[in-house]
Tab-separated table of C-alpha atoms in Angstrom:
chain	number	residue	atom	x	y	z
A	1	UNK	CA	82.829	51.749	155.248
A	2	UNK	CA	79.315	53.118	154.909
A	3	UNK	CA	78.799	55.551	152.098
A	4	UNK	CA	77.136	58.826	152.922
A	5	UNK	CA	73.921	57.670	151.284
A	6	UNK	CA	73.767	54.670	153.646
A	7	UNK	CA	73.899	56.771	156.800
A	8	UNK	CA	70.704	58.019	158.473
A	9	UNK	CA	70.060	61.703	157.982
A	10	UNK	CA	71.148	63.817	160.996
A	11	UNK	CA	68.150	66.068	160.472
A	12	UNK	CA	65.733	63.146	160.382
A	13	UNK	CA	67.279	61.620	163.496
A	14	UNK	CA	67.131	64.924	165.356
A	15	UNK	CA	63.499	65.523	164.439
A	16	UNK	CA	62.552	62.110	165.779
A	17	UNK	CA	64.270	62.655	169.120
A	18	UNK	CA	63.786	66.342	169.787
A	19	UNK	CA	60.462	67.264	168.207
A	20	UNK	CA	57.947	67.711	171.061
A	21	UNK	CA	55.175	65.191	170.963
A	22	UNK	CA	51.625	66.509	170.543
A	23	UNK	CA	50.680	65.235	173.994
A	24	UNK	CA	53.219	67.681	175.447
A	25	UNK	CA	51.618	70.678	173.716
A	26	UNK	CA	49.735	72.995	176.002
A	27	UNK	CA	46.974	74.662	174.051
A	28	UNK	CA	45.367	77.737	175.661
A	29	UNK	CA	41.814	76.737	174.732
A	30	UNK	CA	42.224	73.348	176.354
A	31	UNK	CA	43.593	74.926	179.503
A	32	UNK	CA	40.680	77.389	179.756
A	33	UNK	CA	38.168	74.629	179.391
A	34	UNK	CA	39.764	72.729	182.217
A	35	UNK	CA	39.954	75.767	184.496
A	36	UNK	CA	36.307	76.543	183.969
A	37	UNK	CA	35.255	73.081	185.118
A	38	UNK	CA	34.148	72.775	188.755
A	39	UNK	CA	37.134	71.694	190.807
A	40	UNK	CA	35.154	69.095	192.726
A	41	UNK	CA	34.046	67.291	189.573
A	42	UNK	CA	35.790	63.881	189.232
A	43	UNK	CA	36.646	64.542	185.592
A	44	UNK	CA	38.136	67.901	186.498
A	45	UNK	CA	40.292	66.393	189.218
A	46	UNK	CA	41.544	63.708	186.861
A	47	UNK	CA	42.433	66.204	184.151
A	48	UNK	CA	44.218	68.492	186.634
A	49	UNK	CA	46.221	65.526	187.932
A	50	UNK	CA	47.239	64.451	184.412
A	51	UNK	CA	48.154	68.036	183.487
A	52	UNK	CA	50.254	68.407	186.619
A	53	UNK	CA	52.173	65.205	185.867
A	54	UNK	CA	52.856	66.358	182.293
A	55	UNK	CA	54.180	69.715	183.487
A	56	UNK	CA	56.430	68.069	186.067
A	57	UNK	CA	57.717	65.563	183.471
A	58	UNK	CA	58.385	68.304	180.898
A	59	UNK	CA	60.310	70.446	183.389
A	60	UNK	CA	62.319	67.438	184.536
A	61	UNK	CA	63.271	66.350	181.007
A	62	UNK	CA	64.326	69.865	180.034
A	63	UNK	CA	66.588	70.076	183.043
A	64	UNK	CA	68.540	66.925	182.153
A	65	UNK	CA	71.993	67.505	180.539
A	66	UNK	CA	71.124	65.913	177.192
A	67	UNK	CA	72.950	67.105	174.117
A	68	UNK	CA	72.274	66.582	170.470
A	69	UNK	CA	75.091	64.032	170.269
A	70	UNK	CA	73.156	61.668	172.501
A	71	UNK	CA	70.601	61.238	169.779
A	72	UNK	CA	72.804	61.396	166.670
A	73	UNK	CA	75.105	58.806	165.068
A	74	UNK	CA	78.799	59.235	165.834
A	75	UNK	CA	79.767	60.754	162.488
A	76	UNK	CA	83.235	61.680	163.716
A	77	UNK	CA	84.101	57.986	163.713
A	78	UNK	CA	83.188	57.563	160.043
A	79	UNK	CA	86.016	58.417	157.646
A	80	UNK	CA	84.780	60.364	154.626
A	81	UNK	CA	87.224	59.962	151.705
A	82	UNK	CA	87.832	62.590	149.086
A	83	UNK	CA	86.129	60.278	146.622
A	84	UNK	CA	82.796	60.562	148.487
A	85	UNK	CA	82.808	64.205	149.493
A	86	UNK	CA	81.007	65.433	146.384
A	87	UNK	CA	78.136	62.981	146.579
A	88	UNK	CA	76.906	59.735	145.097
A	89	UNK	CA	78.113	60.239	141.518
A	90	UNK	CA	81.804	60.334	142.464
A	91	UNK	CA	81.242	57.477	144.902
A	92	UNK	CA	79.781	55.345	142.097
A	93	UNK	CA	82.749	56.200	139.865
A	94	UNK	CA	85.052	54.700	142.480
A	95	UNK	CA	83.419	51.277	142.653
A	96	UNK	CA	86.527	49.729	141.079
A	97	UNK	CA	88.866	51.039	143.774
A	98	UNK	CA	90.118	53.867	145.964
A	99	UNK	CA	93.717	54.968	146.372
A	100	UNK	CA	95.607	56.213	149.399
A	101	UNK	CA	98.772	58.236	148.740
A	102	UNK	CA	101.521	57.923	151.329
A	103	UNK	CA	102.987	61.139	152.700
A	104	UNK	CA	106.638	60.139	152.390
A	105	UNK	CA	109.417	62.137	154.027
A	106	UNK	CA	110.595	64.837	151.597
A	107	UNK	CA	113.930	63.064	151.258
A	108	UNK	CA	112.212	60.673	148.812
A	109	UNK	CA	110.609	63.187	146.442
A	110	UNK	CA	110.499	66.945	147.062
A	111	UNK	CA	114.082	67.118	148.255
A	112	UNK	CA	115.194	65.334	145.079
A	113	UNK	CA	113.363	67.895	142.953
A	114	UNK	CA	114.962	70.751	144.856
A	115	UNK	CA	118.378	69.343	143.953
A	116	UNK	CA	117.559	69.417	140.222
A	117	UNK	CA	120.860	71.166	139.481
A	118	UNK	CA	122.744	68.033	140.539
A	119	UNK	CA	120.693	65.197	139.072
A	120	UNK	CA	123.047	64.417	136.215
A	121	UNK	CA	126.757	65.049	135.630
A	122	UNK	CA	126.373	67.175	132.487
A	123	UNK	CA	123.811	69.883	133.108
A	124	UNK	CA	120.958	71.059	135.287
A	125	UNK	CA	117.643	69.262	135.033
A	126	UNK	CA	115.661	72.113	136.560
A	127	UNK	CA	114.164	73.209	133.238
A	128	UNK	CA	113.082	69.693	132.320
A	129	UNK	CA	111.430	69.196	135.730
A	130	UNK	CA	109.624	72.540	135.738
A	131	UNK	CA	105.877	72.970	135.187
A	132	UNK	CA	104.967	69.908	137.269
A	133	UNK	CA	107.346	67.731	135.270
A	134	UNK	CA	106.221	68.806	131.785
A	135	UNK	CA	109.295	70.960	131.171
A	136	UNK	CA	109.571	74.243	129.311
A	137	UNK	CA	106.819	75.413	126.910
A	138	UNK	CA	107.522	74.377	123.301
A	139	UNK	CA	106.894	77.781	121.778
A	140	UNK	CA	109.122	76.873	118.820
A	141	UNK	CA	106.301	74.680	117.504
A	142	UNK	CA	104.351	77.786	116.522
A	143	UNK	CA	103.576	77.521	112.839
A	144	UNK	CA	103.843	73.723	112.844
A	145	UNK	CA	100.874	72.891	115.084
A	146	UNK	CA	97.565	74.793	115.317
A	147	UNK	CA	98.246	78.061	117.121
A	148	UNK	CA	95.638	77.534	119.819
A	149	UNK	CA	97.285	74.190	120.679
A	150	UNK	CA	100.818	75.551	121.068
A	151	UNK	CA	100.288	76.211	124.832
A	152	UNK	CA	99.567	72.488	125.257
A	153	UNK	CA	103.029	71.527	123.985
A	154	UNK	CA	106.166	71.267	126.140
A	155	UNK	CA	109.735	70.022	125.798
A	156	UNK	CA	109.001	67.089	128.092
A	157	UNK	CA	111.760	64.823	129.321
A	158	UNK	CA	111.236	61.086	128.873
A	159	UNK	CA	112.120	60.271	132.498
A	160	UNK	CA	109.476	62.243	134.430
A	161	UNK	CA	106.520	59.884	134.841
A	162	UNK	CA	107.037	59.622	138.611
A	163	UNK	CA	106.615	63.401	138.953
A	164	UNK	CA	103.613	63.500	136.616
A	165	UNK	CA	101.914	60.578	138.356
A	166	UNK	CA	102.464	62.093	141.793
A	167	UNK	CA	100.871	65.403	140.800
A	168	UNK	CA	97.917	63.696	139.155
A	169	UNK	CA	97.186	61.121	141.824
A	170	UNK	CA	96.999	63.736	144.561
A	171	UNK	CA	93.951	65.107	142.720
A	172	UNK	CA	92.409	61.840	141.593
A	173	UNK	CA	88.658	61.574	142.146
A	174	UNK	CA	89.130	58.223	143.916
A	175	UNK	CA	91.868	59.316	146.272
A	176	UNK	CA	91.024	58.804	149.939
A	177	UNK	CA	92.673	60.356	152.959
A	178	UNK	CA	91.925	57.461	155.313
A	179	UNK	CA	93.969	54.320	154.570
A	180	UNK	CA	91.271	51.985	155.898
A	181	UNK	CA	89.070	53.130	152.993
A	182	UNK	CA	91.676	52.303	150.326
A	183	UNK	CA	92.009	49.316	148.022
A	184	UNK	CA	95.315	50.551	146.574
A	185	UNK	CA	98.289	52.380	148.069
A	186	UNK	CA	100.555	54.663	146.038
A	187	UNK	CA	104.213	55.197	146.974
A	188	UNK	CA	105.359	58.635	145.673
A	189	UNK	CA	109.069	57.831	145.658
A	190	UNK	CA	111.083	59.347	142.779
A	191	UNK	CA	113.189	56.249	142.226
A	192	UNK	CA	114.352	57.185	138.729
A	193	UNK	CA	115.492	60.679	139.643
A	194	UNK	CA	117.173	59.359	142.773
A	195	UNK	CA	119.332	56.827	140.934
A	196	UNK	CA	119.790	58.859	137.735
A	197	UNK	CA	122.428	61.135	139.199
A	198	UNK	CA	124.673	58.118	139.890
A	199	UNK	CA	124.284	56.143	136.663
A	200	UNK	CA	127.064	57.916	134.730
A	201	UNK	CA	129.238	58.847	137.664
A	202	UNK	CA	132.673	57.267	137.717
A	203	UNK	CA	132.882	57.614	141.476
A	204	UNK	CA	129.454	56.333	142.573
A	205	UNK	CA	129.221	53.065	144.442
A	206	UNK	CA	126.539	50.408	144.622
A	207	UNK	CA	125.646	51.780	148.035
A	208	UNK	CA	125.105	55.257	146.535
A	209	UNK	CA	122.744	53.851	143.916
A	210	UNK	CA	120.740	51.849	146.459
A	211	UNK	CA	120.630	54.394	149.292
A	212	UNK	CA	117.280	56.029	148.546
A	213	UNK	CA	115.457	52.803	147.696
A	214	UNK	CA	116.731	50.982	150.779
A	215	UNK	CA	115.707	53.897	153.008
A	216	UNK	CA	112.273	54.051	151.395
A	217	UNK	CA	111.678	50.326	151.911
A	218	UNK	CA	112.736	50.646	155.556
A	219	UNK	CA	110.161	53.410	156.016
A	220	UNK	CA	107.516	51.474	154.106
A	221	UNK	CA	108.135	48.325	156.122
A	222	UNK	CA	106.968	50.166	159.229
A	223	UNK	CA	103.584	51.065	157.729
A	224	UNK	CA	100.722	48.851	158.956
A	225	UNK	CA	98.915	48.615	155.615
A	226	UNK	CA	102.069	47.515	153.842
A	227	UNK	CA	102.690	44.869	156.506
A	228	UNK	CA	99.081	43.729	156.228
A	229	UNK	CA	99.340	42.917	152.495
A	230	UNK	CA	103.095	42.456	152.163
A	231	UNK	CA	102.962	44.967	149.314
A	232	UNK	CA	100.389	43.240	147.098
A	233	UNK	CA	98.061	46.267	147.032
A	234	UNK	CA	100.867	48.843	146.699
A	235	UNK	CA	102.166	50.451	143.518
A	236	UNK	CA	104.843	52.899	142.469
A	237	UNK	CA	105.873	54.824	139.352
A	238	UNK	CA	109.557	54.379	138.555
A	239	UNK	CA	110.445	56.917	135.880
A	240	UNK	CA	113.061	54.910	133.997
A	241	UNK	CA	113.307	51.521	132.278
A	242	UNK	CA	113.171	48.409	134.437
A	243	UNK	CA	116.815	47.503	133.730
A	244	UNK	CA	118.001	50.616	135.589
A	245	UNK	CA	116.711	48.999	138.800
A	246	UNK	CA	117.865	45.413	138.292
A	247	UNK	CA	121.526	45.352	139.267
A	248	UNK	CA	122.495	41.858	140.387
A	249	UNK	CA	126.174	42.562	141.153
A	250	UNK	CA	127.812	45.629	142.681
A	251	UNK	CA	129.853	46.364	139.554
A	252	UNK	CA	126.847	46.202	137.209
A	253	UNK	CA	124.672	49.049	135.913
A	254	UNK	CA	121.929	50.708	137.949
A	255	UNK	CA	120.437	50.076	141.343
A	256	UNK	CA	119.150	46.828	142.799
A	257	UNK	CA	115.858	48.403	143.898
A	258	UNK	CA	113.565	45.901	142.178
A	259	UNK	CA	115.550	42.993	143.574
A	260	UNK	CA	115.307	44.193	147.176
A	261	UNK	CA	112.959	41.998	149.262
A	262	UNK	CA	110.518	44.778	150.107
A	263	UNK	CA	109.777	45.408	146.409
A	264	UNK	CA	108.904	41.821	145.609
A	265	UNK	CA	105.107	42.213	145.525
A	266	UNK	CA	104.812	45.913	144.652
A	267	UNK	CA	103.338	46.766	141.233
A	268	UNK	CA	105.823	48.924	139.319
A	269	UNK	CA	104.888	51.365	136.546
A	270	UNK	CA	107.783	51.688	134.098
A	271	UNK	CA	108.340	53.128	130.624
A	272	UNK	CA	109.886	49.751	129.759
A	273	UNK	CA	108.963	46.582	131.590
A	274	UNK	CA	110.460	43.142	131.878
A	275	UNK	CA	107.835	41.082	129.986
A	276	UNK	CA	108.488	38.094	132.244
A	277	UNK	CA	107.901	39.937	135.520
A	278	UNK	CA	104.227	40.105	136.514
A	279	UNK	CA	104.801	43.116	138.767
A	280	UNK	CA	106.239	45.272	135.953
A	281	UNK	CA	103.629	47.281	134.030
A	282	UNK	CA	104.649	49.215	130.922
A	283	UNK	CA	103.248	52.747	130.641
A	284	UNK	CA	103.718	55.194	127.743
A	285	UNK	CA	106.772	57.405	127.571
A	286	UNK	CA	105.736	61.042	128.055
A	287	UNK	CA	105.452	62.999	124.822
A	288	UNK	CA	105.381	66.782	124.462
A	289	UNK	CA	101.602	67.107	123.999
A	290	UNK	CA	99.651	67.660	127.242
A	291	UNK	CA	96.066	68.573	126.329
A	292	UNK	CA	94.145	70.959	128.525
A	293	UNK	CA	90.685	69.739	127.568
A	294	UNK	CA	88.744	67.196	125.550
A	295	UNK	CA	88.569	69.680	122.699
A	296	UNK	CA	92.386	69.888	122.559
A	297	UNK	CA	92.454	66.130	121.978
A	298	UNK	CA	89.749	66.019	119.335
A	299	UNK	CA	91.200	69.029	117.512
A	300	UNK	CA	94.614	67.389	117.431
A	301	UNK	CA	93.137	64.127	116.155
A	302	UNK	CA	91.412	66.014	113.354
A	303	UNK	CA	94.617	67.902	112.554
A	304	UNK	CA	96.807	64.809	112.195
A	305	UNK	CA	94.029	62.912	110.433
A	306	UNK	CA	93.775	65.557	107.719
A	307	UNK	CA	97.510	66.081	107.341
A	308	UNK	CA	98.943	65.873	103.817
A	309	UNK	CA	101.883	63.448	104.130
A	310	UNK	CA	104.515	63.791	101.456
A	311	UNK	CA	106.833	60.932	102.490
A	312	UNK	CA	106.256	57.206	102.682
A	313	UNK	CA	108.330	56.796	105.850
A	314	UNK	CA	110.726	58.588	108.192
A	315	UNK	CA	113.389	57.793	110.716
A	316	UNK	CA	114.542	59.905	113.664
A	317	UNK	CA	117.577	58.601	115.492
A	318	UNK	CA	121.326	58.309	115.661
A	319	UNK	CA	123.889	55.616	115.110
A	320	UNK	CA	125.478	53.732	117.978
A	321	UNK	CA	129.113	53.506	116.904
A	322	UNK	CA	130.073	51.355	119.877
A	323	UNK	CA	127.556	48.668	118.877
A	324	UNK	CA	128.716	46.096	116.379
A	325	UNK	CA	126.458	45.825	113.309
A	326	UNK	CA	124.426	48.742	114.598
A	327	UNK	CA	120.913	48.310	113.196
A	328	UNK	CA	119.992	51.964	113.576
A	329	UNK	CA	122.971	52.891	111.437
A	330	UNK	CA	121.682	50.467	108.810
A	331	UNK	CA	118.249	52.144	108.808
A	332	UNK	CA	119.798	55.590	108.567
A	333	UNK	CA	121.766	54.543	105.508
A	334	UNK	CA	118.702	52.917	103.964
A	335	UNK	CA	116.640	56.045	104.546
A	336	UNK	CA	119.269	58.332	103.050
A	337	UNK	CA	119.487	56.072	100.005
A	338	UNK	CA	115.710	56.372	99.567
A	339	UNK	CA	115.500	60.111	100.170
A	340	UNK	CA	112.680	60.550	97.654
A	341	UNK	CA	110.344	58.602	99.957
A	342	UNK	CA	112.098	58.764	103.343
A	343	UNK	CA	112.759	61.701	105.661
A	344	UNK	CA	115.767	61.505	108.006
A	345	UNK	CA	116.112	63.332	111.311
A	346	UNK	CA	119.677	62.739	112.460
A	347	UNK	CA	119.744	62.847	116.253
A	348	UNK	CA	123.519	62.582	116.687
A	349	UNK	CA	124.699	64.114	119.935
A	350	UNK	CA	121.939	65.771	121.922
A	351	UNK	CA	120.095	67.387	119.014
A	352	UNK	CA	116.900	65.447	119.703
A	353	UNK	CA	116.989	65.640	123.499
A	354	UNK	CA	113.411	65.996	124.754
A	355	UNK	CA	112.163	66.450	121.208
A	356	UNK	CA	112.630	69.045	118.490
A	357	UNK	CA	110.316	70.572	115.933
A	358	UNK	CA	112.212	68.579	113.257
A	359	UNK	CA	111.113	65.268	114.821
A	360	UNK	CA	107.457	66.242	114.997
A	361	UNK	CA	107.532	67.664	111.493
A	362	UNK	CA	109.123	64.488	110.154
A	363	UNK	CA	106.452	62.290	111.702
A	364	UNK	CA	103.626	64.588	110.608
A	365	UNK	CA	104.835	64.369	107.009
A	366	UNK	CA	105.208	60.562	106.877
A	367	UNK	CA	102.800	57.666	106.520
A	368	UNK	CA	105.132	55.344	108.430
A	369	UNK	CA	107.894	55.864	110.991
A	370	UNK	CA	110.702	53.362	111.574
A	371	UNK	CA	111.011	52.263	115.203
A	372	UNK	CA	114.001	50.026	115.894
A	373	UNK	CA	114.926	49.357	119.493
A	374	UNK	CA	116.645	52.183	121.326
A	375	UNK	CA	119.406	51.840	123.910
A	376	UNK	CA	117.033	49.253	125.352
A	377	UNK	CA	114.142	47.458	123.644
A	378	UNK	CA	111.854	50.510	123.703
A	379	UNK	CA	112.214	54.176	122.816
A	380	UNK	CA	110.204	57.320	123.367
A	381	UNK	CA	110.022	57.884	119.623
A	382	UNK	CA	107.315	55.180	119.405
A	383	UNK	CA	104.835	57.502	121.079
A	384	UNK	CA	106.093	60.696	119.429
A	385	UNK	CA	105.449	58.932	116.133
A	386	UNK	CA	101.915	57.758	116.934
A	387	UNK	CA	100.855	61.053	118.525
A	388	UNK	CA	101.720	62.590	115.132
A	389	UNK	CA	99.394	60.079	113.432
A	390	UNK	CA	102.223	58.124	111.794
A	391	UNK	CA	102.136	54.319	111.614
A	392	UNK	CA	105.009	52.641	113.532
A	393	UNK	CA	107.209	50.035	111.888
A	394	UNK	CA	108.772	47.659	114.425
A	395	UNK	CA	111.725	45.316	114.036
A	396	UNK	CA	111.605	43.730	117.524
A	397	UNK	CA	108.326	42.490	118.981
A	398	UNK	CA	109.503	43.475	122.449
A	399	UNK	CA	109.660	47.115	121.374
A	400	UNK	CA	105.898	47.513	121.835
A	401	UNK	CA	103.806	44.350	121.550
A	402	UNK	CA	104.994	42.876	124.863
A	403	UNK	CA	105.198	46.209	126.640
A	404	UNK	CA	102.049	48.337	126.582
A	405	UNK	CA	99.077	45.964	126.580
A	406	UNK	CA	96.826	48.401	128.455
A	407	UNK	CA	97.382	51.134	125.873
A	408	UNK	CA	97.721	49.562	122.417
A	409	UNK	CA	95.196	47.657	120.282
A	410	UNK	CA	95.197	43.910	120.766
A	411	UNK	CA	95.800	43.251	117.061
A	412	UNK	CA	99.297	44.561	116.171
A	413	UNK	CA	98.595	44.494	112.447
A	414	UNK	CA	95.690	46.928	112.922
A	415	UNK	CA	97.996	49.834	113.744
A	416	UNK	CA	101.591	48.810	112.926
A	417	UNK	CA	103.923	46.945	110.611
A	418	UNK	CA	106.422	44.334	111.742
A	419	UNK	CA	109.537	43.574	109.678
A	420	UNK	CA	112.012	41.103	111.095
A	421	UNK	CA	115.351	42.845	111.591
A	422	UNK	CA	117.280	39.854	110.311
A	423	UNK	CA	115.395	40.029	107.033
A	424	UNK	CA	116.441	43.665	106.676
A	425	UNK	CA	120.042	42.755	107.466
A	426	UNK	CA	119.835	40.127	104.741
A	427	UNK	CA	118.683	42.569	102.096
A	428	UNK	CA	114.892	42.998	102.499
A	429	UNK	CA	113.942	46.510	101.424
A	430	UNK	CA	111.933	48.481	103.991
A	431	UNK	CA	110.646	50.628	101.151
A	432	UNK	CA	109.565	47.576	99.230
A	433	UNK	CA	107.585	46.198	102.170
A	434	UNK	CA	105.815	49.489	102.901
A	435	UNK	CA	104.949	50.216	99.280
A	436	UNK	CA	102.909	47.005	99.163
A	437	UNK	CA	100.279	48.522	101.453
A	438	UNK	CA	97.374	50.075	99.541
A	439	UNK	CA	96.114	53.570	100.288
A	440	UNK	CA	93.009	52.146	101.920
A	441	UNK	CA	95.092	49.875	104.147
A	442	UNK	CA	97.315	52.794	105.170
A	443	UNK	CA	94.259	54.936	105.862
A	444	UNK	CA	92.693	52.234	108.016
A	445	UNK	CA	95.856	51.769	110.085
A	446	UNK	CA	96.239	55.514	110.537
A	447	UNK	CA	92.658	55.776	111.761
A	448	UNK	CA	93.411	53.156	114.410
A	449	UNK	CA	96.559	55.008	115.529
A	450	UNK	CA	94.656	58.285	115.763
A	451	UNK	CA	91.825	56.619	117.680
A	452	UNK	CA	94.323	55.512	120.330
A	453	UNK	CA	96.170	58.831	120.677
A	454	UNK	CA	94.409	59.807	123.949
A	455	UNK	CA	95.783	56.648	125.581
A	456	UNK	CA	99.353	57.854	124.946
A	457	UNK	CA	98.926	61.322	126.468
A	458	UNK	CA	99.384	62.773	129.945
A	459	UNK	CA	96.876	65.601	130.271
A	460	UNK	CA	97.829	68.945	131.732
A	461	UNK	CA	95.065	69.481	134.344
A	462	UNK	CA	95.807	67.795	137.659
A	463	UNK	CA	92.257	66.442	137.712
A	464	UNK	CA	92.452	65.088	134.149
A	465	UNK	CA	90.242	65.764	131.149
A	466	UNK	CA	86.461	66.102	131.144
A	467	UNK	CA	85.403	62.768	129.622
A	468	UNK	CA	88.428	61.409	127.746
A	469	UNK	CA	90.696	59.039	129.630
A	470	UNK	CA	94.418	59.634	129.168
A	471	UNK	CA	97.396	57.380	129.932
A	472	UNK	CA	97.243	58.185	133.633
A	473	UNK	CA	93.542	57.346	133.913
A	474	UNK	CA	94.004	54.068	132.051
A	475	UNK	CA	96.921	53.165	134.300
A	476	UNK	CA	94.980	53.767	137.521
A	477	UNK	CA	91.998	51.811	136.183
A	478	UNK	CA	94.355	48.980	135.304
A	479	UNK	CA	95.934	48.973	138.756
A	480	UNK	CA	92.509	48.859	140.436
A	481	UNK	CA	91.472	46.008	138.150
A	482	UNK	CA	94.689	44.096	138.826
A	483	UNK	CA	94.343	44.380	142.605
A	484	UNK	CA	90.706	43.292	142.459
A	485	UNK	CA	91.627	40.254	140.366
A	486	UNK	CA	94.395	39.347	142.792
A	487	UNK	CA	91.835	39.187	145.597
A	488	UNK	CA	89.339	37.207	143.527
A	489	UNK	CA	91.883	34.702	142.273
A	490	UNK	CA	93.432	34.243	145.706
A	491	UNK	CA	96.832	33.198	144.414
A	492	UNK	CA	98.983	35.672	146.332
A	493	UNK	CA	102.044	34.355	148.112
A	494	UNK	CA	103.393	35.834	151.333
């Protein structure tokens, strides 16, 4: 598609076609000179003849039914995307790609939100899905965080990325409204919310858990741009971990959405990915901090960077009594035994649901934070910890290193500590390992964590921050880059 700067100017084109030529101008002085010539003079006769022909031609041309459109390019046939409407600067910013957002039937997104009272068997999720998915304002953090930053904090649920992404992408600078202009296609289906209501139901069937995804893929299969690429240039945010969509047998956990044929080539944004599936992309869990501006980010970085930390390490979590040799229980015991250097936040029950001031305070006061695997390999606490400027300590490499390549430094040792879980089970002291790091080493790692904080955040404005790229921006850039590479490498299967 031609950019606006490549098209000829309508004004220039009109002036060329409609501006009267000088030879058509009838100047009074010229006319008088002709009239005062003797009519029998050959020169006079010739001039009168030429003048008469010009008058006849001018009258004839003016009487023809020409319109301006006959002389102008057919601009109505040129699609002008949102990305180009503001001029060349935005157009240049979109050289890596442009995204088209499908207008799905409300059954796949808005209708799910409207049924927020029935999305899980225990309680309403309406509060957690309010404020465009950020949840309720975290006013209880007053006194713990800088007062002017309190309005940027919310009790955000960990399973809302599909709502957040949908709201942001509708306002993205490289969104286009004409699919022929797009290099990427976003599917705003709330897959995680749709299946979530059935995951803990004793009466739900496999058909219940697959219903929304199957219907969405039927709808998508009828779209010409999906059929053209077979899904290779399409992507979706699925607001849960990948394993919630990988049911292989009817009696197993979750839906089979990812295993359905129509999803085979679609890029999937998940808070936990399968490291061996190319189409899974890990994106950060949402935290409670949603900055309103660049200055919110830089102020927060300065705040956590200058924080006086009284504890060597902390752990926020709960035991899993049903799990044999529960490793989290082991860490809790270890932390309680080392209470002079470790701060415990016991999250038994639902005390830490969507975050509490105790969790943030614990991370703000600690140099390191222990991050074992959660119910799956990852946990939201990883990002809560790093947003607070605390250095994560991992015990499984799959907890972060194989998950969030677009968002974390390439050198794990530059921002984190890895202790093999089996070594801990066999008596290695976590305290002993962490105390070996010098103050300068701790300071250097913390600086790296703080440097990367913007990459873990989902900003509050729908259009993003002024100059700082947040997790959403990095994700979209990564998707554009991935789709471009797919075309260049030419390895796509059908």
